[in-house]
PDB file of C-alpha atoms in Angstrom:
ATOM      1  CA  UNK P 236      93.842  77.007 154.843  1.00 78.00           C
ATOM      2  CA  UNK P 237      90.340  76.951 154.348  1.00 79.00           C
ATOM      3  CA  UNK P 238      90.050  80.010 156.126  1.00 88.00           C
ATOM      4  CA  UNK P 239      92.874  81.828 154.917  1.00 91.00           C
ATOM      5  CA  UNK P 240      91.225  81.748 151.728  1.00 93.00           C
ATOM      6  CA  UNK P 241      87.761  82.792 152.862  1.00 91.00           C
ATOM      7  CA  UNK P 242      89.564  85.857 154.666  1.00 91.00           C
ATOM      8  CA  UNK P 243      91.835  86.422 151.244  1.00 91.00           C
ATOM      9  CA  UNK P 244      88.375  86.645 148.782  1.00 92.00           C
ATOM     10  CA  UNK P 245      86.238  88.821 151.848  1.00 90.00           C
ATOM     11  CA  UNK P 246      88.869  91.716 152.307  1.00 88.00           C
ATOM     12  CA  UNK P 247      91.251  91.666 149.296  1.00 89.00           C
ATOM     13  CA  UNK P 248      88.893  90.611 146.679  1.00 87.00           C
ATOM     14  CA  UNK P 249      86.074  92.516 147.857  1.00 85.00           C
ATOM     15  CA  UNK P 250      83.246  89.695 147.432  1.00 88.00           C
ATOM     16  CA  UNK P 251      80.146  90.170 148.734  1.00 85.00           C
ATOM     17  CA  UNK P 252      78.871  88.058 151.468  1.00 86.00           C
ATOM     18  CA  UNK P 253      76.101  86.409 149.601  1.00 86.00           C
ATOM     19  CA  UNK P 254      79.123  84.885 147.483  1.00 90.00           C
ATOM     20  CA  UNK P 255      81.880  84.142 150.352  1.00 92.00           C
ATOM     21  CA  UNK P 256      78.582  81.700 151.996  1.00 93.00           C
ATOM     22  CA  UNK P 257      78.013  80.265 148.467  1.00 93.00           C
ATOM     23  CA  UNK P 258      81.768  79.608 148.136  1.00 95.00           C
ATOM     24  CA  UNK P 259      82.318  78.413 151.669  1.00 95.00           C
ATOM     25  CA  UNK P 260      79.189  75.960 150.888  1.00 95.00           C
ATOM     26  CA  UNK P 261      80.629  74.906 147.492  1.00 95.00           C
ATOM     27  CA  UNK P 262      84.113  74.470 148.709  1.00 95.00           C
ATOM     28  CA  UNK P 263      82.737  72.178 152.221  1.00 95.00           C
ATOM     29  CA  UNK P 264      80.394  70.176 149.545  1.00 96.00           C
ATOM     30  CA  UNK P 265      83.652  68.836 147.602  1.00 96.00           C
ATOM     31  CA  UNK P 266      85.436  68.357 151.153  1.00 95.00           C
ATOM     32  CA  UNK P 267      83.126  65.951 152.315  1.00 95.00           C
ATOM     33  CA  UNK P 268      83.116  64.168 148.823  1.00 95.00           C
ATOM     34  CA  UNK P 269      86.818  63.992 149.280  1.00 93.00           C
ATOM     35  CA  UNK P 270      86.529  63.030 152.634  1.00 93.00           C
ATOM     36  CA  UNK P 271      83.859  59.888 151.664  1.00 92.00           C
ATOM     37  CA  UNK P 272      85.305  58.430 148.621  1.00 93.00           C
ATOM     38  CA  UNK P 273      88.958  59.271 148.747  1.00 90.00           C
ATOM     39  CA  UNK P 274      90.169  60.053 152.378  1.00 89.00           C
ATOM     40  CA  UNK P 275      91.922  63.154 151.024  1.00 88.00           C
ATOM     41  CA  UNK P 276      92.516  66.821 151.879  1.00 90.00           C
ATOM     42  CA  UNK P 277      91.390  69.882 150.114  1.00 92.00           C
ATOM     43  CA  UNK P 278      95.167  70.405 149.176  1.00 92.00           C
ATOM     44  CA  UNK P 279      95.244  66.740 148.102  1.00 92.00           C
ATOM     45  CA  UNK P 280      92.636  66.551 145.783  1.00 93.00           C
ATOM     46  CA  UNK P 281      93.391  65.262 142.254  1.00 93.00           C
ATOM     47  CA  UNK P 282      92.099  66.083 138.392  1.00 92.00           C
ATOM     48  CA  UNK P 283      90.533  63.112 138.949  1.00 92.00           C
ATOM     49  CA  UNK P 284      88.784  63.091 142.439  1.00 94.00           C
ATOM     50  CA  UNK P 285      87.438  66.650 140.599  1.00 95.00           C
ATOM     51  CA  UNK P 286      85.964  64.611 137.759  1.00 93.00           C
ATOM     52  CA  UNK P 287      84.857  61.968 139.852  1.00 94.00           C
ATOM     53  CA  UNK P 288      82.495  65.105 141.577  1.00 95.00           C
ATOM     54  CA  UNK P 289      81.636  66.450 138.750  1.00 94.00           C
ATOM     55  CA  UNK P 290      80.060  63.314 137.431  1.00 93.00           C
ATOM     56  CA  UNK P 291      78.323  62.494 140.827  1.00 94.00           C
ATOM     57  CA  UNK P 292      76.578  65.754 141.107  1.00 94.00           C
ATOM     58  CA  UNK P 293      75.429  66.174 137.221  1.00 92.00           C
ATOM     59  CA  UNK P 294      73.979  62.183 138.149  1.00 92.00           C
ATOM     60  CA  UNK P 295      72.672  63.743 141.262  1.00 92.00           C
ATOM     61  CA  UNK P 296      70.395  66.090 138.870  1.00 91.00           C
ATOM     62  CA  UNK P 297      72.607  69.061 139.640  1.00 92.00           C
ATOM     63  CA  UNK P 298      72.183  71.909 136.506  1.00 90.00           C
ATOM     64  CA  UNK P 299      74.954  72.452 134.385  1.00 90.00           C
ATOM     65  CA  UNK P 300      74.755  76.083 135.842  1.00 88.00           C
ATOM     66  CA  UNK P 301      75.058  75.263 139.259  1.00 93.00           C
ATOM     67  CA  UNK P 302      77.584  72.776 139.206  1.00 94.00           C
ATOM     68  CA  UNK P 303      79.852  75.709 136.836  1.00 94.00           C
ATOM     69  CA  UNK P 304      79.303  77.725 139.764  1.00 94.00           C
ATOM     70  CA  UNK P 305      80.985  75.128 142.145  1.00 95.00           C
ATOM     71  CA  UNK P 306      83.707  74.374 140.020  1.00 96.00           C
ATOM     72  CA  UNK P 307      84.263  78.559 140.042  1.00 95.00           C
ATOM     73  CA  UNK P 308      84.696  78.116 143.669  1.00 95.00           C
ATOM     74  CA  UNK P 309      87.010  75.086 143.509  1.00 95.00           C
ATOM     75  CA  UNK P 310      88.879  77.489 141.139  1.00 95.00           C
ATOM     76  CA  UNK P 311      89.261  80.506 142.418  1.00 95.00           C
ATOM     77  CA  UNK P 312      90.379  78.045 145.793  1.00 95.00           C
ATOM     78  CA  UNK P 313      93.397  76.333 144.214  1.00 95.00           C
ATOM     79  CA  UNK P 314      94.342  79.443 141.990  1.00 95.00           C
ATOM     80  CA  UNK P 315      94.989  80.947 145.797  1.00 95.00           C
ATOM     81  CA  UNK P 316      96.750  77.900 147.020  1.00 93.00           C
ATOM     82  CA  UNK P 317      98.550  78.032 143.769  1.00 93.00           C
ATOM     83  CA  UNK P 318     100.226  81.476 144.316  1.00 93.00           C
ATOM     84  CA  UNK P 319     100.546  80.713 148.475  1.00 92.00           C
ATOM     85  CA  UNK P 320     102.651  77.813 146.438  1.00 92.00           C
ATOM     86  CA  UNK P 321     100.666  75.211 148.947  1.00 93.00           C
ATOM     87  CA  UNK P 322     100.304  73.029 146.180  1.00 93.00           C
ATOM     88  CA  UNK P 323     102.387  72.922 143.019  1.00 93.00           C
ATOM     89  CA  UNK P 324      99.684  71.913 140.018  1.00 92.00           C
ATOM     90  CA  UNK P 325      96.061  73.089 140.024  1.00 93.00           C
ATOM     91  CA  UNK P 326      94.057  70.139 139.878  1.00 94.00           C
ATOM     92  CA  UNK P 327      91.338  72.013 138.369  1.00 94.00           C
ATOM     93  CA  UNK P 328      93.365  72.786 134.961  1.00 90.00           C
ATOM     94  CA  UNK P 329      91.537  71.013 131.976  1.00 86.00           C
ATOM     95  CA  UNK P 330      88.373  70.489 133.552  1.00 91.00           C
ATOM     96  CA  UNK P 331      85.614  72.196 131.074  1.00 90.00           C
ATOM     97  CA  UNK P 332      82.510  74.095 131.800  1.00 88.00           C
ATOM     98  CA  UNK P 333      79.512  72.331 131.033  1.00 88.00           C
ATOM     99  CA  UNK P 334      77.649  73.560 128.440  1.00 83.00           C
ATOM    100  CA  UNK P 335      74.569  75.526 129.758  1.00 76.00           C
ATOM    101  CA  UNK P 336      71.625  76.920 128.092  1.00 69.00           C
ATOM    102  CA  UNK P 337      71.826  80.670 127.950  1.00 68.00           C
ATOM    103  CA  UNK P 338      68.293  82.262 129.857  1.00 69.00           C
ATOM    104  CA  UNK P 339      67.318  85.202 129.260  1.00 72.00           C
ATOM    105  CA  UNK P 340      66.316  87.658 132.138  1.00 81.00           C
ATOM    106  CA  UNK P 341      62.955  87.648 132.951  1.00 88.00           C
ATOM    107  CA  UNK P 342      61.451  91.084 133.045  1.00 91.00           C
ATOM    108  CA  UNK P 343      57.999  92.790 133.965  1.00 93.00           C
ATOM    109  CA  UNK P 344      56.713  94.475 130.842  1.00 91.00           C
ATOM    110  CA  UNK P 345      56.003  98.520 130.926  1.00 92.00           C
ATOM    111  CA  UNK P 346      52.364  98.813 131.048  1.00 93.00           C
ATOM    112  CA  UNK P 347      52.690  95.940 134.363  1.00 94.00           C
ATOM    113  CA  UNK P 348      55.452  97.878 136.185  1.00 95.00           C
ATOM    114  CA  UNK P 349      53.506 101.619 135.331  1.00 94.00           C
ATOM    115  CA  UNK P 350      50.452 100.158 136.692  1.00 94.00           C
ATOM    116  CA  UNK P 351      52.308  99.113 139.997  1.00 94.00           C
ATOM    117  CA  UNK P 352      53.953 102.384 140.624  1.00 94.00           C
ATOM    118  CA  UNK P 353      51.885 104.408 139.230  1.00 92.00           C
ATOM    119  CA  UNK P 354      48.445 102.688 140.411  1.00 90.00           C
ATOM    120  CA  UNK P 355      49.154 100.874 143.635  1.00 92.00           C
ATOM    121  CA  UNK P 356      47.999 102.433 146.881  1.00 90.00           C
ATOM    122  CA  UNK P 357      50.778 102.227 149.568  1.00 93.00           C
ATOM    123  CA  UNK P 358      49.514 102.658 153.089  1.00 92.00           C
ATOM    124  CA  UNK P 359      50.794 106.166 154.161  1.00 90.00           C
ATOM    125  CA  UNK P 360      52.755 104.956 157.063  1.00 93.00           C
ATOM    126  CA  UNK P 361      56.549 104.383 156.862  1.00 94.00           C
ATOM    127  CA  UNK P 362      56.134 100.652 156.164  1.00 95.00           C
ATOM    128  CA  UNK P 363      54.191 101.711 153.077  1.00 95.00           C
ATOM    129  CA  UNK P 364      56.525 104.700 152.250  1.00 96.00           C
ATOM    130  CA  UNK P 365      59.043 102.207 152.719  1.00 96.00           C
ATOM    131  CA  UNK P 366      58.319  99.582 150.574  1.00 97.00           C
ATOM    132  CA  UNK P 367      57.229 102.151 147.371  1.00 97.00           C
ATOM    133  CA  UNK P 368      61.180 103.376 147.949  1.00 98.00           C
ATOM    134  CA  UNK P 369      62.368 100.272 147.792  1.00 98.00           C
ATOM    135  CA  UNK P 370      60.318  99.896 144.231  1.00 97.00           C
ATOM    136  CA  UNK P 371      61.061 102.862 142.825  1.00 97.00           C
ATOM    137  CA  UNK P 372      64.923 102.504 143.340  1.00 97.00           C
ATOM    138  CA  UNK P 373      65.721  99.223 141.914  1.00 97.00           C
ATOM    139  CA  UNK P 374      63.336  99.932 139.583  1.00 97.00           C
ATOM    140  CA  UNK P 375      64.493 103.602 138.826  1.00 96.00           C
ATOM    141  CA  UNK P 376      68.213 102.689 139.218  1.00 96.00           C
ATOM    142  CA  UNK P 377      68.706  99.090 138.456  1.00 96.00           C
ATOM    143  CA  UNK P 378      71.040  98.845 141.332  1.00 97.00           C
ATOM    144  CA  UNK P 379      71.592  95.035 142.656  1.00 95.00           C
ATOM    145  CA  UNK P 380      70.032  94.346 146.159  1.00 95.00           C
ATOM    146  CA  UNK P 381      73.629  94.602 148.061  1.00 93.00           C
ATOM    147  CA  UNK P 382      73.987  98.194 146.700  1.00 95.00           C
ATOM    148  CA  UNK P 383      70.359  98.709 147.863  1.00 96.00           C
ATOM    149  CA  UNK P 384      70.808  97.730 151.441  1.00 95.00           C
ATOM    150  CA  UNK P 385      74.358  99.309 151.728  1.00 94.00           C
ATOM    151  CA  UNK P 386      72.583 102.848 150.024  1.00 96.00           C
ATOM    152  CA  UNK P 387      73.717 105.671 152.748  1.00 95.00           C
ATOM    153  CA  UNK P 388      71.506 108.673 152.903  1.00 94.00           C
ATOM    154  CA  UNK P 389      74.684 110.639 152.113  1.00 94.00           C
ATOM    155  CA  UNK P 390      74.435 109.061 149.126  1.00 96.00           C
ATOM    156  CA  UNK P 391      71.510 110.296 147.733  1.00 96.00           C
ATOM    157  CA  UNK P 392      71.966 113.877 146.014  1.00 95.00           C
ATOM    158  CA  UNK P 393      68.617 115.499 145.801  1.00 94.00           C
ATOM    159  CA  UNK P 394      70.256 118.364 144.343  1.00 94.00           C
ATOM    160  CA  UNK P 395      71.762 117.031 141.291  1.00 95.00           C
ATOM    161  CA  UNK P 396      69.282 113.819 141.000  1.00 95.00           C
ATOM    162  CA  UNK P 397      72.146 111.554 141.478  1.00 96.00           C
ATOM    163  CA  UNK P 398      72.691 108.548 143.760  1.00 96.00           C
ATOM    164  CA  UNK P 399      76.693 107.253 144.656  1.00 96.00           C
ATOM    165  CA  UNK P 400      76.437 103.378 144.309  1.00 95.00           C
ATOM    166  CA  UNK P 401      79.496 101.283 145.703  1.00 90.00           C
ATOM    167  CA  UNK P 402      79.290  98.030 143.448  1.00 88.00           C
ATOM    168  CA  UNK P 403      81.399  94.404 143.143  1.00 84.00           C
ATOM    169  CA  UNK P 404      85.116  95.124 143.484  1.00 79.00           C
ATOM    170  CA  UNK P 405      84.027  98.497 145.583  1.00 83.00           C
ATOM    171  CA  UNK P 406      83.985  99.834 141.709  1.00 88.00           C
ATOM    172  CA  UNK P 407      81.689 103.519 142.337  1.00 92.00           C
ATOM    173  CA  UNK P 408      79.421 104.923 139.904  1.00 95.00           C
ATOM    174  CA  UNK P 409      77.084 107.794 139.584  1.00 95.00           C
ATOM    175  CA  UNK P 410      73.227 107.292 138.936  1.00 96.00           C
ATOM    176  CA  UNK P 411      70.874 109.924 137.647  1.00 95.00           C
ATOM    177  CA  UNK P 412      67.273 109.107 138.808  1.00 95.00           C
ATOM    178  CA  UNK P 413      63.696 110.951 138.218  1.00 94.00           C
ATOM    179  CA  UNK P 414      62.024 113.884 139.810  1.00 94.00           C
ATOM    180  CA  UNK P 415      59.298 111.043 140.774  1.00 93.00           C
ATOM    181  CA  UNK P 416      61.934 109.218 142.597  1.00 96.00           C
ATOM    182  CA  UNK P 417      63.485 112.293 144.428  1.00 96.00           C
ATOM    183  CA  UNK P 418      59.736 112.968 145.626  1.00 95.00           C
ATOM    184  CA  UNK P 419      59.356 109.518 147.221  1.00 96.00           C
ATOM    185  CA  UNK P 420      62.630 109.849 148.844  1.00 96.00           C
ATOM    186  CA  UNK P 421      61.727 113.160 150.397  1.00 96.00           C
ATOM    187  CA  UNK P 422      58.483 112.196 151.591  1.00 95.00           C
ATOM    188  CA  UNK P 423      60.164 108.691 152.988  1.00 95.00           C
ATOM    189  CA  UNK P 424      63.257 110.709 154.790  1.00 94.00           C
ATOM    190  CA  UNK P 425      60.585 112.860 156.504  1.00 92.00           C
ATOM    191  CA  UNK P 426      58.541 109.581 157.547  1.00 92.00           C
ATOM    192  CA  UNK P 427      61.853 107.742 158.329  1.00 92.00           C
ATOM    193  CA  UNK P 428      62.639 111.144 161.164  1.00 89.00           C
ATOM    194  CA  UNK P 429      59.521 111.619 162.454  1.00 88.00           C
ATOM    195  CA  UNK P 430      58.481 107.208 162.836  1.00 85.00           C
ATOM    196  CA  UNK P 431      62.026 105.550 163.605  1.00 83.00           C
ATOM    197  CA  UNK P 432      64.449 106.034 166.070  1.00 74.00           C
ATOM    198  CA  UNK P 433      67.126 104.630 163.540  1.00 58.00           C
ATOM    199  CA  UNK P 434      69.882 102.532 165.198  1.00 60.00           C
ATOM    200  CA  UNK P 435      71.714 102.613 161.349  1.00 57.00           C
ATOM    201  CA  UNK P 436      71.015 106.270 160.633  1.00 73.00           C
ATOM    202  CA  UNK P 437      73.721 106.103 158.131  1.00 88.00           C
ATOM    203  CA  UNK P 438      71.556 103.908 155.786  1.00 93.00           C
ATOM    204  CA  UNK P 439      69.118 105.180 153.984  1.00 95.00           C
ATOM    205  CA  UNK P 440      66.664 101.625 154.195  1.00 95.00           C
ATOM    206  CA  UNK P 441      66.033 100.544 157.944  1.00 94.00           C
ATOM    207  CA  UNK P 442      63.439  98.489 159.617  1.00 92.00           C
ATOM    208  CA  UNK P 443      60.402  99.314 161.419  1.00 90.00           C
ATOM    209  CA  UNK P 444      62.911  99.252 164.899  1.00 88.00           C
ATOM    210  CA  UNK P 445      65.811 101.394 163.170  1.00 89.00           C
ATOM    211  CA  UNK P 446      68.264  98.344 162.157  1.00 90.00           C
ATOM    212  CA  UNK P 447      69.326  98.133 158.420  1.00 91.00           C
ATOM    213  CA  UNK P 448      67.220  95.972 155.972  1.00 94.00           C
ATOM    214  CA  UNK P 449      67.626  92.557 155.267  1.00 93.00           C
ATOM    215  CA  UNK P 450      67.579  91.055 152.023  1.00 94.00           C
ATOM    216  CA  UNK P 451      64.695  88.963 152.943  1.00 95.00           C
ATOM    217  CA  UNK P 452      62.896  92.289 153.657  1.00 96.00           C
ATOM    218  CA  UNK P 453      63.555  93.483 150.158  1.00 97.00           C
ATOM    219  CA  UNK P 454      62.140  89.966 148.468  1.00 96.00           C
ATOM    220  CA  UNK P 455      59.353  89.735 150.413  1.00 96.00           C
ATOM    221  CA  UNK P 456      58.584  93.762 149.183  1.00 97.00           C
ATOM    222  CA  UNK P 457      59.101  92.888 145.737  1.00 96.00           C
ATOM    223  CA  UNK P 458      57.154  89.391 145.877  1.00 95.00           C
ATOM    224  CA  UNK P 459      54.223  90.772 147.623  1.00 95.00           C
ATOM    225  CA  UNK P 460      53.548  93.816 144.874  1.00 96.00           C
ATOM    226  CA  UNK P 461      54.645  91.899 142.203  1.00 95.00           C
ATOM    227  CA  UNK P 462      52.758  89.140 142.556  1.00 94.00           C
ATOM    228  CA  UNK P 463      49.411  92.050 142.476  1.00 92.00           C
ATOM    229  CA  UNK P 464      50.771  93.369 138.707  1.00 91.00           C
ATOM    230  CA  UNK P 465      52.242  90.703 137.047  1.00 89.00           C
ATOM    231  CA  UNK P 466      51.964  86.648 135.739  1.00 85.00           C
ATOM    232  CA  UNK P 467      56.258  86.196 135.681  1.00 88.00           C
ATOM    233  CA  UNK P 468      57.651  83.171 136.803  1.00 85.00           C
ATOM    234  CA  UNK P 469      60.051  84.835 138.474  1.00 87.00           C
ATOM    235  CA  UNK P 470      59.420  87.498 141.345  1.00 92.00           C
ATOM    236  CA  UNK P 471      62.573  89.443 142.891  1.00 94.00           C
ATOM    237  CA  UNK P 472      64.516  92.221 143.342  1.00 95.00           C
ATOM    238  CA  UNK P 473      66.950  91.114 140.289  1.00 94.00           C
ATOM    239  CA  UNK P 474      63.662  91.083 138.028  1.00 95.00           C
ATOM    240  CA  UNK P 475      63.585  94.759 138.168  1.00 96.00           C
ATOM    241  CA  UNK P 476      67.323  95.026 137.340  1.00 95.00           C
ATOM    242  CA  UNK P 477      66.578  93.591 134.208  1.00 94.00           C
ATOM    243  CA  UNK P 478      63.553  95.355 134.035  1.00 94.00           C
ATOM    244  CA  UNK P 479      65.607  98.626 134.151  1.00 95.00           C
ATOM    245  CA  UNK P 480      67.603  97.698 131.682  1.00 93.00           C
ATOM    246  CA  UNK P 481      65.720  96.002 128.996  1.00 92.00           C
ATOM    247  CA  UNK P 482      63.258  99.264 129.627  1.00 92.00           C
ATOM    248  CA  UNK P 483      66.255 101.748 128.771  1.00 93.00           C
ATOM    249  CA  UNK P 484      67.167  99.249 125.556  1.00 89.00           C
ATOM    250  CA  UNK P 485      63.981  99.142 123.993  1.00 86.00           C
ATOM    251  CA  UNK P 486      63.542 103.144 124.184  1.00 87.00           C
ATOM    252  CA  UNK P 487      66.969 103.175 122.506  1.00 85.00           C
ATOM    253  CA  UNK P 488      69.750 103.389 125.504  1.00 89.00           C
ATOM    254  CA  UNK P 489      73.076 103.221 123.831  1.00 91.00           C
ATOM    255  CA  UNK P 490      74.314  99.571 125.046  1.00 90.00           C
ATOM    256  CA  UNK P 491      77.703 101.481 126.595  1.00 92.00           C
ATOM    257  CA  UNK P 492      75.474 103.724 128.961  1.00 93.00           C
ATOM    258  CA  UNK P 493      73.760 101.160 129.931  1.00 93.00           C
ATOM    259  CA  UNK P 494      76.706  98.789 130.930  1.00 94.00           C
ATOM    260  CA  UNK P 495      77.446 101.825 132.716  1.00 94.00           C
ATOM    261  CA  UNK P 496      74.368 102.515 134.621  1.00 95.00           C
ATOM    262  CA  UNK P 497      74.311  98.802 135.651  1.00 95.00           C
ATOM    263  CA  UNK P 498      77.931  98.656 137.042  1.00 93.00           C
ATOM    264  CA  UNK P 499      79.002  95.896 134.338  1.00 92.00           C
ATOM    265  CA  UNK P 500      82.914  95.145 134.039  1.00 86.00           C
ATOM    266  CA  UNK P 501      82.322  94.397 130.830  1.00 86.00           C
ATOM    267  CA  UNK P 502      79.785  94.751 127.849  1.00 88.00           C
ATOM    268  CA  UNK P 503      79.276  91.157 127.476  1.00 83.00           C
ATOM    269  CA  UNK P 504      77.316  91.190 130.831  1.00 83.00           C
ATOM    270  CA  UNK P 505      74.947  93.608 129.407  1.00 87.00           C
ATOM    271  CA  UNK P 506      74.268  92.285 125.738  1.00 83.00           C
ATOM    272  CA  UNK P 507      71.858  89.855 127.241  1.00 81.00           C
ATOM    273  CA  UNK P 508      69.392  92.275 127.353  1.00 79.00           C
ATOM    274  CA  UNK P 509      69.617  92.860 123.709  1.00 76.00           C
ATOM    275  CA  UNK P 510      67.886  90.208 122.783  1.00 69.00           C
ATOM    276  CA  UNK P 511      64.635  91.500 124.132  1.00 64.00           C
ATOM    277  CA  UNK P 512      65.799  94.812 122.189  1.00 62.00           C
ATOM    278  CA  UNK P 513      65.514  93.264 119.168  1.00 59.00           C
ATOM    279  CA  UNK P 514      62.039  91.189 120.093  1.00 60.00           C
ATOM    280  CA  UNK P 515      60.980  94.885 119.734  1.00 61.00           C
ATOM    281  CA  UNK P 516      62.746  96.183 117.369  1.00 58.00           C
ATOM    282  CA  UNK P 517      61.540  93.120 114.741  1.00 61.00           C
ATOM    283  CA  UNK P 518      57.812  94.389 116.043  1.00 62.00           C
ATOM    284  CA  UNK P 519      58.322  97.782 115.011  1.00 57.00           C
ATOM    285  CA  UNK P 520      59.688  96.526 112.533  1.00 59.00           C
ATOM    286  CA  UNK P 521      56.773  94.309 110.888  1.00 67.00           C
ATOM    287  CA  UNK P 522      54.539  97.328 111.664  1.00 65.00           C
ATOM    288  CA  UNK P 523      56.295  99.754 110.201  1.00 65.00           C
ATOM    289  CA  UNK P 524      57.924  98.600 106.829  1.00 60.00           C
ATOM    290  CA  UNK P 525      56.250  98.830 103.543  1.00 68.00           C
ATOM    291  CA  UNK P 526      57.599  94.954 103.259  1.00 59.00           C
ATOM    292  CA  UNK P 527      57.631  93.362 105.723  1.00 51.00           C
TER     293      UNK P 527
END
């Protein structure tokens, strides 16, 4: 059953793998539970067994965010043995979110992420070529880091500037990207021929032996020259997502292109970044008008 459901959300709903292991995880977590305090089955579970987890892991000093994120996966579970009509009542219905704080995305500010690309000497090897790539794309493109690693070289369109991106729900979208960028992927493609025999020629990122990246490649990357340019908390690939996009904001991006650019469903997605839009609009603001 179990399985039939992790099968159901990998090749009819598309998710990524990062989220099947997180829901697989979430979904053995509450099995065990089950298991320990009420000898039940997954299909056996009850509203209040549910509860009864809920409590334990909010006691357990589990955030509000995290445990929504398990009760999304208990969800999405019984909504599928729901409709394979393996159960007949979703023990889940009634059971509220718990109210979270909303963060805001952390973000490296312009004159930080200039100095970095602008400023930082990469080694001239394919490592080096490598890693400024891997900068100047999520950076460039504000693509996530599962449409970075899956980026195929036929992808890339140095004619028209334009990269193919296959996001969440294999949605595609077009992204323009700079005559800086296109430069840093020529020079890397050349490096990439000449250094690697590349098992994954297909993609566009490989390792020093030819295999596709890993995301623990990418973090360490962004980590290591992060951690050279700027003081945030927070240090990874994601950061320059919403660097990208809080960047394109506060020049005056039109909230729609942006949605667009990032792959968002939806615009509510994207209006966090506004916030930090308006933290500079308020400061040209005070600068600018005769009152304030």
């Amino acid at each position: 059953m179990r399985e039939s459901f992790l099968k159901y959300i990998q090749y009819e709903k598309r998710f990524s793998a990062h989220t099947i292991t997180s829901y697989e995880n979430d979904i053995n977590q509450f099995e065990q539970f089950l298991t320990d305090n009420y000898g039940e089955k997954l299909e056996e579970a009850s509203h209040n067994s549910i509860r009864h987890w809920v409590v334990s892991l909010v006691e357990k000093g589990t955030s509000p965010r995290s445990v929504n994120r398990k009760m999304a996966s208990l969800r999405a579970l019984y909504k599928f043995l729901l409709k394979r009509e393996i159960i007949t009542k979703d023990p889940t219905w009634k059971i509220q979110a718990l109210k979270t704080n909303k963060a805001l995305p952390q973000f490296v500010n312009e004159p930080d992420i200039t100095r970095l690309l602008d400023q930082c000497e990469f080694s001239r090897d394919f490592e080096g070529k490598r890693d400024q790539l891997i900068l100047e794309l999520l950076y460039g493109t504000g693509i996530r880091l599962s449409e970075l690693i899956n980026l195929k070289t036929d992808d890339i369109d140095i004619y028209s500037n334009t990269i193919k991106v296959l996001g969440k729900r294999n949605k595609e979208r077009i992204i323009p990207f700079s005559n800086n960028l296109k430069h840093v992927i020529e020079d890397y493609k050349q490096l990439k021929k000449m250094s690697v025999s590349a098992k994954e020629d297909e993609y566009l990122l490989v390792t020093e032996t030819g295999d596709r990246c890993y995301p623990m490649l990418i973090y360490r990357t962004v980590k290591k020259y992060l951690n050279l340019f700027t003081t945030i908390e927070k240090r990874s690939p994601h950061v320059l997502r919403h660097t990208f996009a809080t960047h394109l904001l506060n020049k005056g991006a039109e909230l729609n292109a942006v949605k667009d650019l990032l792959g968002h469903s939806s615009l509510a997605a994207t209006q966090v970044y506004t916030h930090n839009s308006l933290d500079k609009l308020k400061s040209v603001f005070d600068q600018a008008h005769p009152k304030a």
